[in-house]
Amino acid sequence: MGSLDLKSVTKSFGPVDVIKGVDLQVAEGEFCVFVGPSGCGKSTLLRIIAGLEDATAGDILLDGRRMNDVAPAKRELAMVFQSYALYPHLSVRDNMGLALKQAGVSRAEITAATDRAAEMLSLGALMDRRPAELSGGQRQRVAIGRAIVRRPKLFLFDEPLSNLDAALRVATRIEIARLHRELGATMIYVTHDQVEAMTLADKIVVLRDGRVEQVGSPMELYNNPANTFVAGFIGSPQMNFLVAEAVGFPGQTVGVRPEHLALHPIGTKSDGWIEGQVSHVEKLGGETLVYVHTIPHGLLTVRLFGEQDQAVGEPVGLTFDRLKALIFDADGMRLG
């Protein structure tokens, strides 16, 4: 499997700069996730790696070899798209083995490769069906199997779970994680869903407006975000932001995760006490999310374990774990 180096990669469409000087290293066997809001450039960056878009400047290196002028078919990559891109007239077996057939691989080798992939993906009983006879989750597994049989140096996933319902997204996410462990493959995965990023990645690359905001492991980004953008994007529900002066902190903004806020009945005030009114409650069974309107901090989210009973309109007090609070300056950069 391959390593990837991006060196000062830029991409412009006419006067519009979409990718603005990205430097990144992905080690062999690493699962790297590009995450960020719509329009941040993550899919464009993936297409540049694949060769489907040309970089305006900079270098793309796979195992140290410059790929800029190498055709997509020669880059030893395999890509799984959001749309399954299966041939409707071909069986599952033929869809999975088509690239090998076009490369002149023998029938016996194709059969062995597709059978191996089918076993990994639990597709054995479906090999003679056509895409129209499959569910969405099965079609996506076929698309992944088609990538596996090519034995590429690099797997590229472009929001592969977006078309699946919630239960299938979880199941397919687990399948992709298992495949990564079994194959030891280098994978680059694009998503706007930070939950996917947190649960799949060895390394997360957070993008905004064509620039890399921060690179790190999921828990590094969760516990030590570099700025308010990363702090607010990573984590679900997102981090609360408090007015620093109002809670006795230096800086401009204090970040507090929902699980680090505690609810209290209105009563004796303590250091950092915040008063508010319950505006909404989400009872999720294993946890309860309570949304509290406060002044001057706005709407704050409190995550409570298990089933809790708070009434909308109820006045409440809030305290937070001051040792786990993060402080940001006026530009949104982390202090300390």
Short mmCIF file of C-alpha atoms in Angstrom, two decimals:
data_model
loop_
_atom_site.label_atom_id
_atom_site.label_comp_id
_atom_site.label_asym_id
_atom_site.label_seq_id
_atom_site.Cartn_x
_atom_site.Cartn_y
_atom_site.Cartn_z
CA MET A 1 0.00 0.00 0.00
CA GLY A 2 1.11 3.54 -0.70
CA SER A 3 2.01 6.71 1.12
CA LEU A 4 0.81 10.10 -0.10
CA ASP A 5 2.47 13.51 0.03
CA LEU A 6 0.78 16.74 -1.01
CA LYS A 7 3.15 19.68 -1.35
CA SER A 8 1.74 23.21 -1.63
CA VAL A 9 -1.19 22.01 -3.74
CA THR A 10 -3.44 24.73 -5.12
CA LYS A 11 -6.43 24.68 -7.44
CA SER A 12 -8.12 27.62 -9.12
CA PHE A 13 -11.14 27.74 -11.40
CA GLY A 14 -10.53 30.97 -13.28
CA PRO A 15 -10.21 33.75 -10.68
CA VAL A 16 -11.63 31.57 -7.89
CA ASP A 17 -9.10 29.86 -5.60
CA VAL A 18 -10.63 26.61 -4.34
CA ILE A 19 -7.59 24.86 -2.83
CA LYS A 20 -5.10 27.26 -1.22
CA GLY A 21 -1.72 25.70 -0.60
CA VAL A 22 -2.39 22.33 1.04
CA ASP A 23 0.53 20.40 2.56
CA LEU A 24 -0.26 16.94 3.87
CA GLN A 25 1.38 13.57 4.53
CA VAL A 26 -0.59 10.32 4.70
CA ALA A 27 1.45 7.35 5.89
CA GLU A 28 1.22 3.87 4.43
CA GLY A 29 -1.74 1.99 5.91
CA GLU A 30 -3.29 5.11 7.44
CA PHE A 31 -7.00 5.93 7.37
CA CYS A 32 -7.19 9.67 6.68
CA VAL A 33 -10.51 11.54 6.61
CA PHE A 34 -11.07 14.92 4.98
CA VAL A 35 -13.89 16.72 6.77
CA GLY A 36 -15.40 20.15 6.57
CA PRO A 37 -18.55 22.04 5.57
CA SER A 38 -19.94 22.06 2.04
CA GLY A 39 -17.75 24.06 -0.31
CA CYS A 40 -14.57 23.72 1.77
CA GLY A 41 -12.70 21.93 -1.06
CA LYS A 42 -12.52 18.38 0.32
CA SER A 43 -13.98 16.64 -2.76
CA THR A 44 -11.91 18.81 -5.10
CA LEU A 45 -8.77 17.81 -3.20
CA LEU A 46 -9.73 14.15 -3.50
CA ARG A 47 -10.27 14.54 -7.25
CA ILE A 48 -6.84 16.14 -7.58
CA ILE A 49 -5.29 13.12 -5.84
CA ALA A 50 -7.22 10.82 -8.18
CA GLY A 51 -6.16 12.78 -11.26
CA LEU A 52 -9.71 13.76 -12.17
CA GLU A 53 -8.72 17.40 -11.67
CA ASP A 54 -5.33 18.97 -12.40
CA ALA A 55 -3.61 20.91 -9.63
CA THR A 56 -2.92 24.51 -10.58
CA ALA A 57 0.34 24.32 -8.63
CA GLY A 58 2.10 22.01 -6.21
CA ASP A 59 3.00 18.31 -6.28
CA ILE A 60 1.13 15.06 -5.63
CA LEU A 61 3.47 12.19 -4.72
CA LEU A 62 2.49 8.54 -4.28
CA ASP A 63 5.26 6.45 -2.71
CA GLY A 64 7.58 9.35 -3.51
CA ARG A 65 6.71 9.36 -7.22
CA ARG A 66 5.28 12.57 -8.69
CA MET A 67 1.78 11.91 -10.03
CA ASN A 68 0.87 15.28 -11.54
CA ASP A 69 1.33 14.17 -15.14
CA VAL A 70 0.27 10.54 -14.65
CA ALA A 71 -3.15 9.56 -16.05
CA PRO A 72 -5.78 8.54 -13.46
CA ALA A 73 -5.82 4.93 -14.71
CA LYS A 74 -2.06 4.67 -14.16
CA ARG A 75 -1.99 5.98 -10.58
CA GLU A 76 -2.82 2.62 -8.94
CA LEU A 77 -5.78 4.12 -7.11
CA ALA A 78 -9.35 2.93 -6.64
CA MET A 79 -12.23 5.30 -5.98
CA VAL A 80 -15.63 4.68 -4.37
CA PHE A 81 -18.17 7.37 -5.18
CA GLN A 82 -21.29 8.67 -3.45
CA SER A 83 -23.25 7.31 -6.43
CA TYR A 84 -22.52 3.61 -6.78
CA ALA A 85 -21.64 3.93 -10.52
CA LEU A 86 -22.46 0.28 -11.24
CA TYR A 87 -23.25 -0.98 -14.73
CA PRO A 88 -26.96 -1.93 -14.60
CA HIS A 89 -26.68 -4.65 -17.25
CA LEU A 90 -23.83 -6.49 -15.52
CA SER A 91 -24.04 -8.93 -12.62
CA VAL A 92 -22.40 -8.23 -9.29
CA ARG A 93 -19.52 -10.52 -10.27
CA ASP A 94 -19.01 -8.81 -13.61
CA ASN A 95 -19.22 -5.32 -12.09
CA MET A 96 -16.56 -6.23 -9.54
CA GLY A 97 -14.25 -7.88 -12.06
CA LEU A 98 -14.64 -5.47 -14.98
CA ALA A 99 -11.46 -3.46 -14.36
CA LEU A 100 -9.41 -6.68 -14.17
CA LYS A 101 -11.00 -7.96 -17.38
CA GLN A 102 -10.17 -4.72 -19.17
CA ALA A 103 -6.58 -5.05 -17.90
CA GLY A 104 -6.29 -8.48 -19.54
CA VAL A 105 -6.21 -10.51 -16.30
CA SER A 106 -7.05 -14.19 -16.75
CA ARG A 107 -10.54 -15.49 -16.00
CA ALA A 108 -9.22 -17.68 -13.17
CA GLU A 109 -7.49 -14.73 -11.49
CA ILE A 110 -10.60 -12.58 -11.84
CA THR A 111 -12.76 -15.30 -10.28
CA ALA A 112 -10.34 -15.72 -7.38
CA ALA A 113 -10.16 -11.96 -6.77
CA THR A 114 -13.92 -11.39 -6.92
CA ASP A 115 -14.64 -14.43 -4.72
CA ARG A 116 -12.16 -13.15 -2.13
CA ALA A 117 -13.76 -9.70 -2.12
CA ALA A 118 -17.25 -11.21 -1.99
CA GLU A 119 -16.31 -13.23 1.08
CA MET A 120 -14.94 -10.14 2.83
CA LEU A 121 -18.12 -8.19 2.07
CA SER A 122 -20.69 -11.01 2.54
CA LEU A 123 -21.75 -10.78 -1.11
CA GLY A 124 -21.40 -14.46 -2.00
CA ALA A 125 -25.12 -15.12 -2.40
CA LEU A 126 -25.60 -12.01 -4.57
CA MET A 127 -22.92 -12.52 -7.21
CA ASP A 128 -25.34 -13.36 -10.04
CA ARG A 129 -27.76 -10.51 -9.33
CA ARG A 130 -27.85 -7.21 -11.16
CA PRO A 131 -27.75 -3.81 -9.37
CA ALA A 132 -31.51 -3.29 -9.69
CA GLU A 133 -32.04 -6.39 -7.54
CA LEU A 134 -29.91 -5.03 -4.67
CA SER A 135 -30.54 -2.66 -1.78
CA GLY A 136 -28.60 0.57 -1.48
CA GLY A 137 -26.27 -0.90 1.13
CA GLN A 138 -25.60 -3.95 -1.05
CA ARG A 139 -24.83 -1.76 -4.05
CA GLN A 140 -22.34 0.24 -2.01
CA ARG A 141 -20.65 -2.97 -0.88
CA VAL A 142 -20.36 -4.01 -4.54
CA ALA A 143 -18.73 -0.67 -5.33
CA ILE A 144 -16.28 -1.23 -2.46
CA GLY A 145 -15.64 -4.78 -3.70
CA ARG A 146 -14.87 -3.44 -7.17
CA ALA A 147 -12.18 -1.28 -5.58
CA ILE A 148 -10.78 -4.14 -3.49
CA VAL A 149 -10.22 -6.50 -6.42
CA ARG A 150 -7.91 -3.96 -8.06
CA ARG A 151 -5.56 -4.12 -5.04
CA PRO A 152 -4.68 -0.41 -5.35
CA LYS A 153 -2.00 1.49 -3.50
CA LEU A 154 -4.61 3.96 -2.30
CA PHE A 155 -8.36 3.76 -1.70
CA LEU A 156 -10.31 6.99 -2.20
CA PHE A 157 -13.85 7.33 -0.79
CA ASP A 158 -16.00 10.32 -1.78
CA GLU A 159 -18.91 10.52 0.71
CA PRO A 160 -19.80 6.85 0.11
CA LEU A 161 -22.51 6.65 2.79
CA SER A 162 -24.51 9.77 1.92
CA ASN A 163 -27.21 7.89 0.00
CA LEU A 164 -27.85 5.32 2.75
CA ASP A 165 -30.36 5.51 5.58
CA ALA A 166 -29.14 5.89 9.17
CA ALA A 167 -29.02 2.18 10.05
CA LEU A 168 -27.22 1.26 6.83
CA ARG A 169 -24.73 4.11 7.33
CA VAL A 170 -23.74 2.67 10.69
CA ALA A 171 -23.50 -0.90 9.34
CA THR A 172 -21.48 0.12 6.27
CA ARG A 173 -19.22 2.33 8.37
CA ILE A 174 -18.39 -0.69 10.52
CA GLU A 175 -17.70 -2.72 7.36
CA ILE A 176 -15.30 -0.09 6.04
CA ALA A 177 -13.46 0.06 9.37
CA ARG A 178 -13.17 -3.74 9.41
CA LEU A 179 -11.88 -3.80 5.84
CA HIS A 180 -9.24 -1.24 6.71
CA ARG A 181 -8.00 -3.45 9.54
CA GLU A 182 -8.01 -6.59 7.39
CA LEU A 183 -6.43 -5.05 4.29
CA GLY A 184 -3.98 -2.76 6.07
CA ALA A 185 -4.80 -0.38 3.24
CA THR A 186 -4.11 3.31 2.88
CA MET A 187 -7.48 5.04 2.69
CA ILE A 188 -8.55 8.63 2.14
CA TYR A 189 -12.18 9.31 2.93
CA VAL A 190 -14.19 12.48 2.30
CA THR A 191 -17.25 13.32 4.38
CA HIS A 192 -19.17 16.30 5.73
CA ASP A 193 -20.28 14.12 8.66
CA GLN A 194 -17.91 14.62 11.59
CA VAL A 195 -19.33 11.51 13.32
CA GLU A 196 -18.02 9.40 10.41
CA ALA A 197 -14.71 11.20 10.70
CA MET A 198 -14.44 10.58 14.44
CA THR A 199 -15.33 6.89 14.22
CA LEU A 200 -13.26 5.90 11.18
CA ALA A 201 -10.11 8.00 11.07
CA ASP A 202 -6.58 7.49 12.27
CA LYS A 203 -6.02 11.06 11.09
CA ILE A 204 -8.57 13.82 10.44
CA VAL A 205 -7.87 16.77 8.15
CA VAL A 206 -10.26 19.65 8.89
CA LEU A 207 -10.71 21.93 5.87
CA ARG A 208 -12.26 25.37 5.59
CA ASP A 209 -12.33 27.57 2.48
CA GLY A 210 -9.66 25.49 0.74
CA ARG A 211 -7.19 25.57 3.63
CA VAL A 212 -6.23 23.02 6.27
CA GLU A 213 -7.33 24.27 9.68
CA GLN A 214 -5.90 21.37 11.71
CA VAL A 215 -4.63 17.79 11.31
CA GLY A 216 -4.67 15.22 14.10
CA SER A 217 -6.24 12.12 15.56
CA PRO A 218 -9.96 12.29 16.40
CA MET A 219 -9.41 12.78 20.13
CA GLU A 220 -6.58 15.29 19.59
CA LEU A 221 -8.99 17.46 17.63
CA TYR A 222 -11.80 16.90 20.13
CA ASN A 223 -9.73 17.73 23.20
CA ASN A 224 -7.24 20.21 21.75
CA PRO A 225 -8.80 22.13 18.85
CA ALA A 226 -6.59 24.86 17.42
CA ASN A 227 -9.40 27.38 17.00
CA THR A 228 -13.12 27.94 17.44
CA PHE A 229 -13.89 26.60 13.95
CA VAL A 230 -12.39 23.19 14.69
CA ALA A 231 -13.83 23.23 18.22
CA GLY A 232 -17.32 23.90 16.89
CA PHE A 233 -17.10 21.49 13.96
CA ILE A 234 -15.70 18.44 15.76
CA GLY A 235 -18.11 17.00 18.30
CA SER A 236 -21.84 16.31 18.25
CA PRO A 237 -23.58 18.21 19.75
CA GLN A 238 -21.07 20.94 19.05
CA MET A 239 -19.09 22.82 21.68
CA ASN A 240 -20.75 25.64 23.62
CA PHE A 241 -19.11 29.06 23.46
CA LEU A 242 -19.35 31.39 26.46
CA VAL A 243 -18.46 35.06 26.82
CA ALA A 244 -15.15 34.82 28.70
CA GLU A 245 -15.51 37.99 30.78
CA ALA A 246 -18.95 36.93 32.04
CA VAL A 247 -17.55 33.72 33.58
CA GLY A 248 -14.32 35.19 34.93
CA PHE A 249 -11.89 33.96 32.26
CA PRO A 250 -9.26 35.82 30.25
CA GLY A 251 -9.52 35.97 26.47
CA GLN A 252 -12.62 36.50 24.35
CA THR A 253 -14.39 33.13 24.28
CA VAL A 254 -14.57 30.05 26.49
CA GLY A 255 -15.39 26.69 24.91
CA VAL A 256 -17.21 24.05 26.96
CA ARG A 257 -18.33 20.63 25.71
CA PRO A 258 -22.01 19.75 26.44
CA GLU A 259 -20.94 16.89 28.73
CA HIS A 260 -18.93 19.33 30.86
CA LEU A 261 -21.96 21.45 31.72
CA ALA A 262 -24.13 20.53 34.73
CA LEU A 263 -27.74 21.51 35.46
CA HIS A 264 -28.89 22.71 38.88
CA PRO A 265 -32.14 24.02 40.34
CA ILE A 266 -32.15 27.77 40.83
CA GLY A 267 -30.59 28.31 44.23
CA THR A 268 -27.25 29.12 45.78
CA LYS A 269 -24.89 30.56 43.21
CA SER A 270 -21.30 29.38 42.86
CA ASP A 271 -18.26 30.51 40.90
CA GLY A 272 -19.08 30.61 37.20
CA TRP A 273 -22.80 30.26 37.82
CA ILE A 274 -24.98 30.80 34.74
CA GLU A 275 -28.75 31.24 34.87
CA GLY A 276 -31.09 30.41 32.02
CA GLN A 277 -34.37 28.91 30.91
CA VAL A 278 -34.94 25.51 29.31
CA SER A 279 -36.02 26.10 25.71
CA HIS A 280 -36.02 22.52 24.36
CA VAL A 281 -35.37 18.95 25.54
CA GLU A 282 -34.33 15.98 23.36
CA LYS A 283 -34.86 12.62 25.07
CA LEU A 284 -32.71 10.08 23.24
CA GLY A 285 -33.01 7.21 25.71
CA GLY A 286 -29.37 6.68 26.63
CA GLU A 287 -28.85 10.42 26.98
CA THR A 288 -30.83 13.63 27.23
CA LEU A 289 -29.90 16.90 25.53
CA VAL A 290 -31.20 20.02 27.27
CA TYR A 291 -31.05 23.35 25.43
CA VAL A 292 -30.91 26.34 27.76
CA HIS A 293 -31.32 29.97 26.70
CA THR A 294 -28.95 32.22 28.62
CA ILE A 295 -27.79 35.82 28.68
CA PRO A 296 -25.19 36.78 27.48
CA HIS A 297 -24.10 33.36 26.15
CA GLY A 298 -27.11 32.52 24.00
CA LEU A 299 -28.32 28.93 23.57
CA LEU A 300 -26.24 26.33 25.45
CA THR A 301 -26.48 22.55 25.12
CA VAL A 302 -26.20 20.26 28.14
CA ARG A 303 -25.63 16.52 27.67
CA LEU A 304 -26.99 14.41 30.52
CA PHE A 305 -26.67 10.66 30.96
CA GLY A 306 -29.84 8.58 30.76
CA GLU A 307 -33.45 9.77 30.95
CA GLN A 308 -33.94 13.19 32.53
CA ASP A 309 -37.05 15.28 33.09
CA GLN A 310 -36.77 19.00 32.49
CA ALA A 311 -39.75 21.11 31.54
CA VAL A 312 -39.59 23.66 28.74
CA GLY A 313 -39.66 27.11 30.34
CA GLU A 314 -38.14 25.89 33.61
CA PRO A 315 -35.53 28.27 35.10
CA VAL A 316 -32.24 26.48 35.77
CA GLY A 317 -28.68 27.15 36.81
CA LEU A 318 -25.61 25.90 34.97
CA THR A 319 -22.04 25.25 36.10
CA PHE A 320 -19.15 23.86 34.10
CA ASP A 321 -15.90 21.99 34.63
CA ARG A 322 -13.46 24.89 34.61
CA LEU A 323 -10.43 22.61 34.23
CA LYS A 324 -11.76 21.32 30.91
CA ALA A 325 -12.78 24.69 29.51
CA LEU A 326 -10.85 25.97 26.47
CA ILE A 327 -9.96 29.64 26.03
CA PHE A 328 -9.86 31.44 22.66
CA ASP A 329 -8.74 34.93 21.70
CA ALA A 330 -10.60 37.55 19.67
CA ASP A 331 -9.46 35.89 16.42
CA GLY A 332 -10.79 32.52 17.54
CA MET A 333 -7.33 31.03 18.15
CA ARG A 334 -6.70 28.78 21.14
CA LEU A 335 -4.86 30.30 24.09
CA GLY A 336 -2.67 28.10 26.28
#
